[in-house]
Amino acid sequence: KGHESSVLFIDIDGFKSVNDTLGHKVGDEILQKLSQEIKHCVRDSDSAARFGGDEFVLFLDETSDEKAAEVSEKIIKQIAKPFRIHTDAVELGVSIGISLYPRDGADIDTLIRKSDEAMYLAKKEGKSTYRIYGDHHR
C-alpha cells in the first residue's frame, strides 16, 4: 500500500488487415515479435500478458502516470518501426490506455476496464497514441 501502480491496455492498430492480407500464421509471428518489443520497453519487475487477439495488458509496479506515459511513448515509438516477417515489411501502430492504482480502482478488473476505456479514447482520437483514464483534457 501507499504506492502507485499502472495498468496499460495496448491494442494493435489495424491488426485485422494483417491477418486478412498475410494470414494468421504471419499474424501470430508478428504478435510474438510485438510481445518481445513490448517486453524490451519495460523493467523486469513489470508484467506483460497477451489479453486477447491483438491486445496486451502491462502492469507497471510502483509507477506514476507520468512514468506510465513515458513507457507508453517508448512502446509507440518501438512498434512504429517496420517489422520484417519473411519478405514482408509490416508497419503497425498501437493505441494505449492507462489507469492508475489506487486512483482509478482498487482491483485489477476495474483497472483493466478503465485502461481499456482510455485505449478506446486514444483510438478514437487518432491512434498510435495513449490516453490516461479520466484525463480527457489533453
Short mmCIF file of N, CA, C and O in Angstrom, two decimals:
data_model
loop_
_atom_site.label_atom_id
_atom_site.label_comp_id
_atom_site.label_asym_id
_atom_site.label_seq_id
_atom_site.Cartn_x
_atom_site.Cartn_y
_atom_site.Cartn_z
N LYS A 1 0.83 -1.21 0.00
CA LYS A 1 0.00 0.00 0.00
C LYS A 1 0.86 1.26 0.00
O LYS A 1 2.01 1.22 0.38
N GLY A 2 0.25 2.35 -0.40
CA GLY A 2 0.96 3.61 -0.34
C GLY A 2 1.74 3.94 -1.60
O GLY A 2 2.30 5.01 -1.69
N HIS A 3 1.80 3.03 -2.56
CA HIS A 3 2.47 3.37 -3.81
C HIS A 3 1.52 3.20 -4.99
O HIS A 3 0.56 2.47 -4.92
N GLU A 4 1.84 3.92 -6.05
CA GLU A 4 1.01 3.86 -7.25
C GLU A 4 1.53 2.78 -8.19
O GLU A 4 2.72 2.51 -8.23
N SER A 5 0.61 2.20 -8.93
CA SER A 5 0.95 1.26 -9.99
C SER A 5 0.08 1.60 -11.19
O SER A 5 -0.97 2.24 -11.03
N SER A 6 0.51 1.18 -12.36
CA SER A 6 -0.25 1.49 -13.57
C SER A 6 -0.61 0.24 -14.33
O SER A 6 0.14 -0.73 -14.33
N VAL A 7 -1.76 0.29 -14.98
CA VAL A 7 -2.15 -0.75 -15.92
C VAL A 7 -2.21 -0.10 -17.30
O VAL A 7 -2.86 0.95 -17.47
N LEU A 8 -1.51 -0.69 -18.27
CA LEU A 8 -1.53 -0.20 -19.65
C LEU A 8 -2.27 -1.23 -20.49
O LEU A 8 -1.93 -2.41 -20.47
N PHE A 9 -3.28 -0.78 -21.20
CA PHE A 9 -4.03 -1.65 -22.11
C PHE A 9 -3.58 -1.27 -23.51
O PHE A 9 -3.74 -0.13 -23.94
N ILE A 10 -2.99 -2.22 -24.22
CA ILE A 10 -2.38 -1.96 -25.53
C ILE A 10 -3.15 -2.71 -26.61
O ILE A 10 -3.36 -3.92 -26.51
N ASP A 11 -3.58 -1.98 -27.63
CA ASP A 11 -4.29 -2.58 -28.75
C ASP A 11 -3.53 -2.24 -30.03
O ASP A 11 -3.13 -1.10 -30.24
N ILE A 12 -3.32 -3.24 -30.87
CA ILE A 12 -2.59 -3.03 -32.12
C ILE A 12 -3.54 -2.45 -33.15
O ILE A 12 -4.58 -3.03 -33.44
N ASP A 13 -3.17 -1.29 -33.69
CA ASP A 13 -3.99 -0.62 -34.68
C ASP A 13 -3.90 -1.35 -36.02
O ASP A 13 -2.82 -1.64 -36.51
N GLY A 14 -5.05 -1.66 -36.60
CA GLY A 14 -5.09 -2.24 -37.93
C GLY A 14 -4.61 -3.67 -38.04
O GLY A 14 -4.25 -4.14 -39.11
N PHE A 15 -4.63 -4.41 -36.93
CA PHE A 15 -4.09 -5.77 -36.98
C PHE A 15 -4.95 -6.72 -37.81
O PHE A 15 -4.44 -7.64 -38.43
N LYS A 16 -6.24 -6.49 -37.84
CA LYS A 16 -7.14 -7.36 -38.61
C LYS A 16 -6.70 -7.41 -40.08
O LYS A 16 -6.70 -8.48 -40.70
N SER A 17 -6.27 -6.28 -40.63
CA SER A 17 -5.85 -6.27 -42.04
C SER A 17 -4.58 -7.08 -42.25
O SER A 17 -4.37 -7.64 -43.32
N VAL A 18 -3.72 -7.17 -41.22
CA VAL A 18 -2.52 -8.01 -41.31
C VAL A 18 -2.94 -9.48 -41.45
O VAL A 18 -2.47 -10.19 -42.34
N ASN A 19 -3.85 -9.91 -40.57
CA ASN A 19 -4.34 -11.29 -40.66
C ASN A 19 -5.03 -11.55 -42.00
O ASN A 19 -4.86 -12.60 -42.60
N ASP A 20 -5.82 -10.58 -42.46
CA ASP A 20 -6.57 -10.75 -43.71
C ASP A 20 -5.65 -10.81 -44.93
O ASP A 20 -5.91 -11.56 -45.86
N THR A 21 -4.59 -10.00 -44.95
CA THR A 21 -3.73 -9.96 -46.13
C THR A 21 -2.56 -10.94 -46.08
O THR A 21 -2.18 -11.48 -47.11
N LEU A 22 -2.00 -11.18 -44.89
CA LEU A 22 -0.81 -12.03 -44.78
C LEU A 22 -1.10 -13.40 -44.17
O LEU A 22 -0.24 -14.27 -44.20
N GLY A 23 -2.29 -13.56 -43.60
CA GLY A 23 -2.66 -14.85 -42.99
C GLY A 23 -2.38 -14.89 -41.50
O GLY A 23 -1.59 -14.12 -40.96
N HIS A 24 -3.06 -15.83 -40.85
CA HIS A 24 -2.97 -15.92 -39.38
C HIS A 24 -1.61 -16.41 -38.90
O HIS A 24 -1.17 -16.02 -37.82
N LYS A 25 -0.94 -17.23 -39.68
CA LYS A 25 0.39 -17.72 -39.28
C LYS A 25 1.36 -16.55 -39.16
O LYS A 25 2.07 -16.41 -38.17
N VAL A 26 1.36 -15.68 -40.16
CA VAL A 26 2.20 -14.49 -40.13
C VAL A 26 1.73 -13.56 -39.01
O VAL A 26 2.55 -12.98 -38.27
N GLY A 27 0.41 -13.43 -38.85
CA GLY A 27 -0.14 -12.62 -37.76
C GLY A 27 0.36 -13.08 -36.40
O GLY A 27 0.75 -12.26 -35.57
N ASP A 28 0.40 -14.40 -36.19
CA ASP A 28 0.90 -14.95 -34.93
C ASP A 28 2.38 -14.62 -34.73
O ASP A 28 2.82 -14.30 -33.63
N GLU A 29 3.16 -14.72 -35.81
CA GLU A 29 4.59 -14.38 -35.72
C GLU A 29 4.76 -12.91 -35.35
O GLU A 29 5.62 -12.57 -34.55
N ILE A 30 3.94 -12.06 -35.93
CA ILE A 30 4.01 -10.63 -35.62
C ILE A 30 3.66 -10.38 -34.16
O ILE A 30 4.32 -9.61 -33.47
N LEU A 31 2.62 -11.06 -33.67
CA LEU A 31 2.24 -10.90 -32.26
C LEU A 31 3.38 -11.32 -31.34
O LEU A 31 3.63 -10.67 -30.32
N GLN A 32 4.10 -12.40 -31.70
CA GLN A 32 5.24 -12.83 -30.88
C GLN A 32 6.33 -11.76 -30.89
O GLN A 32 6.92 -11.45 -29.85
N LYS A 33 6.61 -11.20 -32.07
CA LYS A 33 7.62 -10.14 -32.15
C LYS A 33 7.20 -8.90 -31.37
O LYS A 33 8.01 -8.28 -30.68
N LEU A 34 5.93 -8.55 -31.49
CA LEU A 34 5.41 -7.39 -30.74
C LEU A 34 5.57 -7.61 -29.24
O LEU A 34 5.96 -6.69 -28.52
N SER A 35 5.26 -8.80 -28.80
CA SER A 35 5.38 -9.14 -27.39
C SER A 35 6.82 -8.92 -26.92
O SER A 35 7.05 -8.33 -25.86
N GLN A 36 7.79 -9.37 -27.72
CA GLN A 36 9.21 -9.17 -27.39
C GLN A 36 9.54 -7.68 -27.33
O GLN A 36 10.22 -7.23 -26.42
N GLU A 37 9.06 -6.93 -28.31
CA GLU A 37 9.34 -5.49 -28.36
C GLU A 37 8.77 -4.77 -27.14
O GLU A 37 9.42 -3.90 -26.55
N ILE A 38 7.56 -5.16 -26.75
CA ILE A 38 6.93 -4.55 -25.57
C ILE A 38 7.75 -4.86 -24.33
O ILE A 38 8.02 -3.99 -23.51
N LYS A 39 8.20 -6.11 -24.21
CA LYS A 39 8.99 -6.51 -23.03
C LYS A 39 10.31 -5.73 -22.95
O LYS A 39 10.80 -5.47 -21.86
N HIS A 40 10.87 -5.37 -24.12
CA HIS A 40 12.11 -4.58 -24.12
C HIS A 40 11.89 -3.16 -23.59
O HIS A 40 12.85 -2.48 -23.25
N CYS A 41 10.66 -2.71 -23.58
CA CYS A 41 10.35 -1.33 -23.18
C CYS A 41 10.05 -1.20 -21.69
O CYS A 41 9.84 -0.09 -21.20
N VAL A 42 9.97 -2.32 -20.98
CA VAL A 42 9.61 -2.28 -19.56
C VAL A 42 10.69 -2.93 -18.71
O VAL A 42 11.57 -3.61 -19.21
N ARG A 43 10.58 -2.73 -17.40
CA ARG A 43 11.53 -3.32 -16.46
C ARG A 43 11.23 -4.80 -16.24
O ARG A 43 10.11 -5.25 -16.48
N ASP A 44 12.21 -5.53 -15.74
CA ASP A 44 12.00 -6.95 -15.43
C ASP A 44 10.91 -7.14 -14.38
O ASP A 44 10.24 -8.16 -14.36
N SER A 45 10.75 -6.16 -13.50
CA SER A 45 9.75 -6.27 -12.43
C SER A 45 8.32 -6.03 -12.92
O SER A 45 7.36 -6.27 -12.20
N ASP A 46 8.17 -5.54 -14.16
CA ASP A 46 6.84 -5.30 -14.73
C ASP A 46 6.31 -6.59 -15.37
O ASP A 46 7.08 -7.45 -15.76
N SER A 47 5.00 -6.69 -15.47
CA SER A 47 4.37 -7.89 -16.05
C SER A 47 3.66 -7.53 -17.35
O SER A 47 3.01 -6.49 -17.44
N ALA A 48 3.79 -8.41 -18.33
CA ALA A 48 3.09 -8.22 -19.60
C ALA A 48 2.36 -9.51 -19.94
O ALA A 48 2.88 -10.59 -19.72
N ALA A 49 1.16 -9.37 -20.48
CA ALA A 49 0.39 -10.55 -20.87
C ALA A 49 -0.43 -10.22 -22.12
O ALA A 49 -0.90 -9.10 -22.29
N ARG A 50 -0.58 -11.24 -22.97
CA ARG A 50 -1.48 -11.07 -24.11
C ARG A 50 -2.89 -11.25 -23.56
O ARG A 50 -3.18 -12.20 -22.85
N PHE A 51 -3.75 -10.30 -23.87
CA PHE A 51 -5.08 -10.26 -23.25
C PHE A 51 -6.14 -10.83 -24.16
O PHE A 51 -7.09 -11.45 -23.72
N GLY A 52 -6.00 -10.62 -25.42
CA GLY A 52 -6.96 -11.11 -26.40
C GLY A 52 -6.26 -11.20 -27.73
O GLY A 52 -5.04 -11.18 -27.78
N GLY A 53 -7.01 -11.29 -28.81
CA GLY A 53 -6.44 -11.42 -30.14
C GLY A 53 -5.24 -10.55 -30.39
O GLY A 53 -4.13 -11.03 -30.62
N ASP A 54 -5.43 -9.24 -30.34
CA ASP A 54 -4.32 -8.32 -30.63
C ASP A 54 -4.18 -7.29 -29.52
O ASP A 54 -3.84 -6.14 -29.75
N GLU A 55 -4.44 -7.73 -28.29
CA GLU A 55 -4.37 -6.83 -27.15
C GLU A 55 -3.41 -7.37 -26.10
O GLU A 55 -3.30 -8.58 -25.91
N PHE A 56 -2.73 -6.46 -25.44
CA PHE A 56 -1.81 -6.80 -24.37
C PHE A 56 -2.14 -5.93 -23.17
O PHE A 56 -2.61 -4.81 -23.31
N VAL A 57 -1.86 -6.46 -21.98
CA VAL A 57 -2.01 -5.70 -20.75
C VAL A 57 -0.66 -5.70 -20.05
O VAL A 57 -0.02 -6.74 -19.91
N LEU A 58 -0.23 -4.51 -19.62
CA LEU A 58 1.01 -4.37 -18.85
C LEU A 58 0.65 -3.90 -17.45
O LEU A 58 -0.21 -3.03 -17.28
N PHE A 59 1.34 -4.45 -16.47
CA PHE A 59 1.20 -3.99 -15.09
C PHE A 59 2.55 -3.42 -14.68
O PHE A 59 3.55 -4.15 -14.64
N LEU A 60 2.59 -2.12 -14.45
CA LEU A 60 3.83 -1.45 -14.05
C LEU A 60 3.75 -1.14 -12.57
O LEU A 60 2.95 -0.30 -12.15
N ASP A 61 4.55 -1.83 -11.78
CA ASP A 61 4.52 -1.66 -10.34
C ASP A 61 5.28 -0.39 -9.95
O ASP A 61 6.28 -0.04 -10.57
N GLU A 62 4.79 0.28 -8.92
CA GLU A 62 5.42 1.49 -8.40
C GLU A 62 5.71 2.49 -9.52
O GLU A 62 6.85 2.88 -9.74
N THR A 63 4.66 2.89 -10.22
CA THR A 63 4.80 3.77 -11.37
C THR A 63 3.73 4.86 -11.34
O THR A 63 2.55 4.57 -11.22
N SER A 64 4.15 6.09 -11.50
CA SER A 64 3.22 7.22 -11.59
C SER A 64 2.62 7.28 -12.99
O SER A 64 3.10 6.61 -13.91
N ASP A 65 1.59 8.11 -13.18
CA ASP A 65 1.03 8.22 -14.52
C ASP A 65 2.03 8.89 -15.48
O ASP A 65 2.06 8.58 -16.66
N GLU A 66 2.93 9.76 -14.96
CA GLU A 66 3.96 10.35 -15.81
C GLU A 66 4.90 9.27 -16.34
O GLU A 66 5.27 9.25 -17.51
N LYS A 67 5.30 8.37 -15.45
CA LYS A 67 6.21 7.28 -15.86
C LYS A 67 5.49 6.34 -16.83
O LYS A 67 6.08 5.87 -17.81
N ALA A 68 4.23 6.06 -16.57
CA ALA A 68 3.45 5.19 -17.46
C ALA A 68 3.33 5.84 -18.85
O ALA A 68 3.39 5.16 -19.87
N ALA A 69 3.19 7.17 -18.88
CA ALA A 69 3.13 7.89 -20.16
C ALA A 69 4.46 7.76 -20.90
O ALA A 69 4.48 7.55 -22.12
N GLU A 70 5.59 7.85 -20.16
CA GLU A 70 6.91 7.69 -20.79
C GLU A 70 7.04 6.29 -21.40
O GLU A 70 7.54 6.14 -22.52
N VAL A 71 6.63 5.27 -20.64
CA VAL A 71 6.70 3.90 -21.14
C VAL A 71 5.82 3.75 -22.38
O VAL A 71 6.22 3.13 -23.37
N SER A 72 4.63 4.35 -22.35
CA SER A 72 3.72 4.29 -23.50
C SER A 72 4.36 4.90 -24.73
O SER A 72 4.30 4.33 -25.83
N GLU A 73 4.99 6.07 -24.56
CA GLU A 73 5.65 6.72 -25.70
C GLU A 73 6.77 5.85 -26.26
O GLU A 73 6.94 5.75 -27.48
N LYS A 74 7.50 5.21 -25.37
CA LYS A 74 8.59 4.32 -25.78
C LYS A 74 8.04 3.14 -26.60
O LYS A 74 8.59 2.78 -27.64
N ILE A 75 6.94 2.54 -26.12
CA ILE A 75 6.32 1.41 -26.83
C ILE A 75 5.81 1.87 -28.19
O ILE A 75 6.04 1.19 -29.20
N ILE A 76 5.12 3.00 -28.24
CA ILE A 76 4.57 3.52 -29.50
C ILE A 76 5.70 3.72 -30.52
O ILE A 76 5.59 3.33 -31.68
N LYS A 77 6.80 4.31 -30.07
CA LYS A 77 7.95 4.56 -30.94
C LYS A 77 8.56 3.24 -31.43
O LYS A 77 8.91 3.09 -32.60
N GLN A 78 8.70 2.29 -30.51
CA GLN A 78 9.31 0.99 -30.84
C GLN A 78 8.45 0.22 -31.85
O GLN A 78 8.97 -0.35 -32.80
N ILE A 79 7.14 0.20 -31.65
CA ILE A 79 6.24 -0.56 -32.51
C ILE A 79 6.10 0.12 -33.88
O ILE A 79 5.81 -0.53 -34.88
N ALA A 80 6.34 1.42 -33.95
CA ALA A 80 6.21 2.14 -35.23
C ALA A 80 7.28 1.74 -36.24
O ALA A 80 7.12 1.95 -37.44
N LYS A 81 8.38 1.14 -35.76
CA LYS A 81 9.43 0.69 -36.68
C LYS A 81 8.89 -0.51 -37.46
O LYS A 81 8.28 -1.41 -36.88
N PRO A 82 9.14 -0.55 -38.79
CA PRO A 82 8.62 -1.69 -39.59
C PRO A 82 9.19 -3.02 -39.11
O PRO A 82 10.37 -3.11 -38.76
N PHE A 83 8.33 -4.04 -39.08
CA PHE A 83 8.74 -5.39 -38.72
C PHE A 83 9.04 -6.17 -40.00
O PHE A 83 8.27 -6.10 -40.95
N ARG A 84 10.11 -6.90 -40.01
CA ARG A 84 10.43 -7.77 -41.14
C ARG A 84 9.92 -9.17 -40.83
O ARG A 84 10.35 -9.78 -39.87
N ILE A 85 8.99 -9.63 -41.61
CA ILE A 85 8.49 -11.00 -41.47
C ILE A 85 8.65 -11.65 -42.84
O ILE A 85 7.99 -11.23 -43.80
N HIS A 86 9.55 -12.61 -42.94
CA HIS A 86 9.87 -13.26 -44.22
C HIS A 86 10.23 -12.18 -45.24
O HIS A 86 11.19 -11.46 -45.05
N THR A 87 9.43 -12.00 -46.27
CA THR A 87 9.74 -10.98 -47.28
C THR A 87 8.90 -9.72 -47.08
O THR A 87 9.03 -8.77 -47.85
N ASP A 88 8.04 -9.72 -46.09
CA ASP A 88 7.15 -8.58 -45.88
C ASP A 88 7.70 -7.61 -44.83
O ASP A 88 8.25 -8.03 -43.82
N ALA A 89 7.54 -6.34 -45.09
CA ALA A 89 7.80 -5.32 -44.07
C ALA A 89 6.43 -4.86 -43.59
O ALA A 89 5.62 -4.38 -44.38
N VAL A 90 6.16 -5.06 -42.32
CA VAL A 90 4.85 -4.75 -41.78
C VAL A 90 4.97 -3.53 -40.87
O VAL A 90 5.82 -3.48 -39.98
N GLU A 91 4.12 -2.55 -41.13
CA GLU A 91 4.10 -1.36 -40.28
C GLU A 91 2.83 -1.34 -39.45
O GLU A 91 1.74 -1.52 -39.98
N LEU A 92 3.00 -1.17 -38.16
CA LEU A 92 1.87 -1.17 -37.23
C LEU A 92 1.97 0.00 -36.28
O LEU A 92 3.02 0.61 -36.14
N GLY A 93 0.87 0.26 -35.62
CA GLY A 93 0.85 1.23 -34.54
C GLY A 93 0.10 0.63 -33.38
O GLY A 93 -0.52 -0.43 -33.52
N VAL A 94 0.19 1.28 -32.24
CA VAL A 94 -0.57 0.80 -31.08
C VAL A 94 -1.28 1.98 -30.43
O VAL A 94 -0.80 3.11 -30.46
N SER A 95 -2.44 1.68 -29.87
CA SER A 95 -3.17 2.63 -29.04
C SER A 95 -3.11 2.10 -27.62
O SER A 95 -3.29 0.90 -27.40
N ILE A 96 -2.83 2.99 -26.67
CA ILE A 96 -2.61 2.56 -25.29
C ILE A 96 -3.50 3.38 -24.35
O ILE A 96 -3.58 4.61 -24.47
N GLY A 97 -4.13 2.68 -23.42
CA GLY A 97 -4.89 3.32 -22.35
C GLY A 97 -4.21 3.04 -21.03
O GLY A 97 -3.69 1.95 -20.82
N ILE A 98 -4.20 4.03 -20.15
CA ILE A 98 -3.51 3.91 -18.86
C ILE A 98 -4.51 4.15 -17.73
O ILE A 98 -5.28 5.12 -17.77
N SER A 99 -4.49 3.28 -16.73
CA SER A 99 -5.21 3.54 -15.49
C SER A 99 -4.21 3.42 -14.34
O SER A 99 -3.17 2.78 -14.48
N LEU A 100 -4.54 4.04 -13.23
CA LEU A 100 -3.61 4.12 -12.11
C LEU A 100 -4.25 3.58 -10.83
O LEU A 100 -5.38 3.94 -10.51
N TYR A 101 -3.51 2.72 -10.15
CA TYR A 101 -3.91 2.23 -8.83
C TYR A 101 -3.26 3.14 -7.80
O TYR A 101 -2.09 3.45 -7.95
N PRO A 102 -3.93 3.59 -6.79
CA PRO A 102 -5.31 3.30 -6.41
C PRO A 102 -6.32 4.34 -6.93
O PRO A 102 -7.51 4.17 -6.72
N ARG A 103 -5.86 5.37 -7.62
CA ARG A 103 -6.75 6.46 -8.04
C ARG A 103 -7.96 5.98 -8.85
O ARG A 103 -9.08 6.41 -8.62
N ASP A 104 -7.73 5.08 -9.81
CA ASP A 104 -8.80 4.67 -10.73
C ASP A 104 -9.51 3.39 -10.33
O ASP A 104 -10.49 3.00 -10.95
N GLY A 105 -9.01 2.71 -9.32
CA GLY A 105 -9.65 1.47 -8.87
C GLY A 105 -8.76 0.70 -7.92
O GLY A 105 -7.55 0.90 -7.89
N ALA A 106 -9.39 -0.20 -7.17
CA ALA A 106 -8.66 -0.96 -6.16
C ALA A 106 -8.43 -2.41 -6.58
O ALA A 106 -7.69 -3.13 -5.92
N ASP A 107 -9.05 -2.84 -7.70
CA ASP A 107 -8.87 -4.23 -8.12
C ASP A 107 -8.49 -4.26 -9.61
O ASP A 107 -8.75 -3.32 -10.35
N ILE A 108 -7.87 -5.35 -10.00
CA ILE A 108 -7.32 -5.46 -11.36
C ILE A 108 -8.40 -5.39 -12.43
O ILE A 108 -8.19 -4.79 -13.48
N ASP A 109 -9.57 -5.97 -12.18
CA ASP A 109 -10.64 -5.94 -13.19
C ASP A 109 -11.08 -4.50 -13.49
O ASP A 109 -11.26 -4.12 -14.64
N THR A 110 -11.24 -3.70 -12.44
CA THR A 110 -11.63 -2.30 -12.61
C THR A 110 -10.54 -1.54 -13.36
O THR A 110 -10.82 -0.76 -14.28
N LEU A 111 -9.28 -1.78 -12.98
CA LEU A 111 -8.17 -1.07 -13.62
C LEU A 111 -8.04 -1.45 -15.09
O LEU A 111 -7.79 -0.59 -15.94
N ILE A 112 -8.23 -2.73 -15.42
CA ILE A 112 -8.18 -3.15 -16.82
C ILE A 112 -9.33 -2.51 -17.60
O ILE A 112 -9.14 -2.00 -18.70
N ARG A 113 -10.53 -2.52 -17.03
CA ARG A 113 -11.69 -1.92 -17.71
C ARG A 113 -11.45 -0.43 -17.99
O ARG A 113 -11.71 0.07 -19.08
N LYS A 114 -10.92 0.28 -17.00
CA LYS A 114 -10.69 1.71 -17.18
C LYS A 114 -9.55 2.00 -18.15
O LYS A 114 -9.62 2.95 -18.93
N SER A 115 -8.52 1.18 -18.14
CA SER A 115 -7.43 1.38 -19.11
C SER A 115 -7.93 1.03 -20.51
O SER A 115 -7.53 1.66 -21.50
N ASP A 116 -8.83 0.06 -20.62
CA ASP A 116 -9.45 -0.29 -21.90
C ASP A 116 -10.28 0.90 -22.43
O ASP A 116 -10.20 1.25 -23.61
N GLU A 117 -11.05 1.53 -21.55
CA GLU A 117 -11.83 2.72 -21.94
C GLU A 117 -10.91 3.83 -22.44
O GLU A 117 -11.20 4.48 -23.45
N ALA A 118 -9.80 4.05 -21.74
CA ALA A 118 -8.85 5.08 -22.15
C ALA A 118 -8.22 4.73 -23.50
O ALA A 118 -7.99 5.61 -24.34
N MET A 119 -7.97 3.43 -23.74
CA MET A 119 -7.40 3.00 -25.01
C MET A 119 -8.38 3.30 -26.16
O MET A 119 -7.97 3.75 -27.23
N TYR A 120 -9.66 3.06 -25.95
CA TYR A 120 -10.65 3.37 -26.99
C TYR A 120 -10.69 4.86 -27.29
O TYR A 120 -10.87 5.26 -28.44
N LEU A 121 -10.49 5.68 -26.28
CA LEU A 121 -10.41 7.12 -26.49
C LEU A 121 -9.18 7.45 -27.35
O LEU A 121 -9.27 8.25 -28.28
N ALA A 122 -8.06 6.81 -27.07
CA ALA A 122 -6.84 7.02 -27.87
C ALA A 122 -7.10 6.63 -29.33
O ALA A 122 -6.71 7.35 -30.25
N LYS A 123 -7.77 5.50 -29.54
CA LYS A 123 -8.09 5.05 -30.91
C LYS A 123 -8.99 6.08 -31.61
O LYS A 123 -8.76 6.43 -32.76
N LYS A 124 -10.00 6.54 -30.88
CA LYS A 124 -10.96 7.49 -31.44
C LYS A 124 -10.27 8.82 -31.81
O LYS A 124 -10.65 9.47 -32.78
N GLU A 125 -9.26 9.16 -31.04
CA GLU A 125 -8.60 10.45 -31.25
C GLU A 125 -7.41 10.38 -32.21
O GLU A 125 -6.62 11.31 -32.28
N GLY A 126 -7.25 9.26 -32.91
CA GLY A 126 -6.22 9.25 -33.94
C GLY A 126 -5.23 8.11 -33.95
O GLY A 126 -4.35 8.08 -34.79
N LYS A 127 -5.32 7.18 -33.02
CA LYS A 127 -4.45 6.00 -32.99
C LYS A 127 -2.97 6.37 -32.80
O LYS A 127 -2.61 7.53 -32.81
N SER A 128 -2.16 5.33 -32.61
CA SER A 128 -0.71 5.49 -32.34
C SER A 128 -0.45 6.55 -31.28
O SER A 128 0.43 7.39 -31.42
N THR A 129 -1.26 6.49 -30.23
CA THR A 129 -1.11 7.43 -29.13
C THR A 129 -1.59 6.75 -27.85
O THR A 129 -1.97 5.58 -27.87
N TYR A 130 -1.56 7.47 -26.75
CA TYR A 130 -2.04 6.93 -25.48
C TYR A 130 -2.96 7.96 -24.83
O TYR A 130 -2.89 9.14 -25.12
N ARG A 131 -3.80 7.47 -23.92
CA ARG A 131 -4.63 8.34 -23.10
C ARG A 131 -4.63 7.78 -21.68
O ARG A 131 -4.61 6.57 -21.49
N ILE A 132 -4.68 8.70 -20.72
CA ILE A 132 -4.76 8.33 -19.31
C ILE A 132 -6.22 8.41 -18.90
O ILE A 132 -6.90 9.39 -19.22
N TYR A 133 -6.71 7.39 -18.22
CA TYR A 133 -8.12 7.35 -17.81
C TYR A 133 -8.48 8.62 -17.04
O TYR A 133 -7.76 9.04 -16.14
N GLY A 134 -9.61 9.22 -17.41
CA GLY A 134 -10.10 10.40 -16.70
C GLY A 134 -9.44 11.69 -17.12
O GLY A 134 -9.80 12.75 -16.67
N ASP A 135 -8.43 11.59 -18.00
CA ASP A 135 -7.68 12.78 -18.43
C ASP A 135 -8.13 13.15 -19.85
O ASP A 135 -7.42 12.96 -20.81
N HIS A 136 -9.36 13.68 -19.95
CA HIS A 136 -9.93 13.97 -21.27
C HIS A 136 -9.56 15.36 -21.78
O HIS A 136 -10.08 15.80 -22.77
N HIS A 137 -8.65 16.03 -21.10
CA HIS A 137 -8.35 17.42 -21.47
C HIS A 137 -6.98 17.56 -22.13
O HIS A 137 -6.44 18.64 -22.19
N ARG A 138 -6.42 16.46 -22.63
CA ARG A 138 -5.09 16.53 -23.25
C ARG A 138 -5.16 17.16 -24.60
O ARG A 138 -6.03 16.99 -25.35
#
